[in-house]
């Protein structure tokens, strides 16, 4: 079960260090089988190889080792921190930062070439959701254009855009339908859900057969709350 926190543009280098320290202390005292990941901003990246339990990953990178890409970071910068886990395709990058499917696919190919673990995000806008499951799946499959889904270090995060940061999660039935449809084509790939996951809805989401974990934004910003999410996820998989 993957339990991952995406900090987005939140936390500083100092507060991230405190957060990881708190999480490590908690995980020392609470052995569990969750694959715990934290994706801080690039300026707050910590040496991933120095955390015993938490996998530190990157929210973003440019698909190049180094070079003339003003404002971006490449493999050289991530390697300095031993980063081996990345997010690709988050809707905030696709929509707000205008990342095309072509660029997303280039980033994916580059991450794969480097052997990084990928959490590949997909999700539909509200207007598509309103047209029903068929329209949602058609939209989501397009987001796999140029993506090698046979990559063994891939996890997919289904994150309906309208559920991200809104406090309104998708319904468990809707999540179940989408994850099962994805599972029918991607049997070997862990499937995560993201979109207003909280201590109140996490258990019912991770209890779904096709759900292999969660990617959380807001609910993961506070270390103590994120620890609660880990406990809930662990208990749900014991049942
Ligand atoms: C996210 O951005 O990946 C996310 C799921 O955010 P939130 O949990 O705040 O909806």
Coordinates of C-alpha atoms in Angstrom, one line a residue, residues 39-134:
X39 CA 7.3 14.8 -2.6
X40 CA 8.5 18.2 -1.3
X41 CA 9.2 21.3 -3.4
X42 CA 12.6 21.1 -5.3
X43 CA 14.2 23.6 -2.9
X44 CA 13.3 21.4 0.0
X45 CA 14.6 18.1 -1.4
X46 CA 16.5 16.1 1.2
X47 CA 19.0 13.3 0.5
X48 CA 16.6 10.4 -0.2
X49 CA 19.2 7.8 0.8
X50 CA 19.4 9.2 4.4
X51 CA 15.8 8.4 5.3
X52 CA 15.3 4.9 6.7
X53 CA 11.5 4.7 6.1
X54 CA 10.4 7.6 4.0
X55 CA 11.0 7.7 0.3
X56 CA 11.7 11.3 -0.7
X57 CA 10.8 12.0 -4.3
X58 CA 10.5 14.9 -6.8
X59 CA 7.3 16.6 -7.9
X60 CA 8.9 17.7 -11.1
X61 CA 12.0 17.7 -13.4
X62 CA 12.9 18.5 -16.9
X63 CA 13.7 15.5 -19.1
X64 CA 17.4 16.3 -19.5
X65 CA 20.6 15.5 -17.5
X66 CA 21.6 19.2 -17.5
X67 CA 21.6 22.1 -19.9
X68 CA 20.0 25.4 -20.9
X69 CA 16.5 25.0 -19.3
X70 CA 16.1 28.1 -17.2
X71 CA 14.2 27.5 -14.0
X72 CA 14.2 23.7 -14.4
X73 CA 16.0 20.9 -12.7
X74 CA 17.3 17.8 -14.5
X75 CA 18.7 14.4 -13.6
X76 CA 22.0 15.9 -12.4
X77 CA 20.3 17.9 -9.7
X78 CA 18.0 15.0 -8.7
X79 CA 20.9 12.6 -8.6
X80 CA 22.7 14.8 -6.1
X81 CA 19.9 14.0 -3.7
X82 CA 19.7 10.3 -4.7
X83 CA 16.1 10.9 -5.8
X84 CA 14.6 7.9 -7.5
X85 CA 10.9 8.5 -7.3
X86 CA 9.0 11.2 -9.3
X87 CA 5.5 12.4 -10.0
X88 CA 4.6 12.9 -13.6
X89 CA 1.3 14.2 -15.2
X90 CA -0.2 15.9 -12.2
X91 CA -3.2 17.9 -13.3
X92 CA -1.8 21.1 -11.8
X93 CA 1.1 20.7 -14.3
X94 CA -1.1 19.7 -17.2
X95 CA -3.6 22.5 -16.6
X96 CA -2.0 25.4 -14.8
X97 CA 1.5 24.9 -16.2
X98 CA 0.1 23.9 -19.7
X99 CA 2.2 20.7 -19.9
X100 CA 1.2 18.8 -23.1
X101 CA 0.7 15.1 -23.3
X102 CA 3.8 15.1 -25.6
X103 CA 6.0 16.7 -22.8
X104 CA 4.5 14.5 -20.2
X105 CA 5.4 11.4 -22.3
X106 CA 8.9 12.8 -22.8
X107 CA 9.3 13.2 -19.1
X108 CA 8.0 9.6 -18.6
X109 CA 10.4 8.2 -21.1
X110 CA 13.3 10.0 -19.4
X111 CA 12.3 8.9 -15.9
X112 CA 12.1 5.3 -17.2
X113 CA 15.5 5.6 -18.9
X114 CA 16.9 6.6 -15.5
X115 CA 15.1 3.8 -13.7
X116 CA 13.1 6.1 -11.5
X117 CA 9.9 5.0 -9.8
X118 CA 7.0 6.9 -11.4
X119 CA 3.7 7.9 -10.0
X120 CA 1.8 8.8 -13.2
X121 CA -1.2 11.0 -12.5
X122 CA -4.3 11.1 -14.6
X123 CA -7.7 12.6 -14.1
X124 CA -10.7 14.2 -15.7
X125 CA -12.4 17.6 -15.4
X126 CA -15.9 18.0 -13.9
X127 CA -17.5 18.4 -17.3
X128 CA -16.2 15.0 -18.4
X129 CA -17.3 13.3 -15.2
X130 CA -20.8 14.7 -15.8
X131 CA -21.0 12.7 -19.1
X132 CA -20.5 9.4 -17.2
X133 CA -18.0 6.6 -16.9
X134 CA -17.6 6.0 -20.6

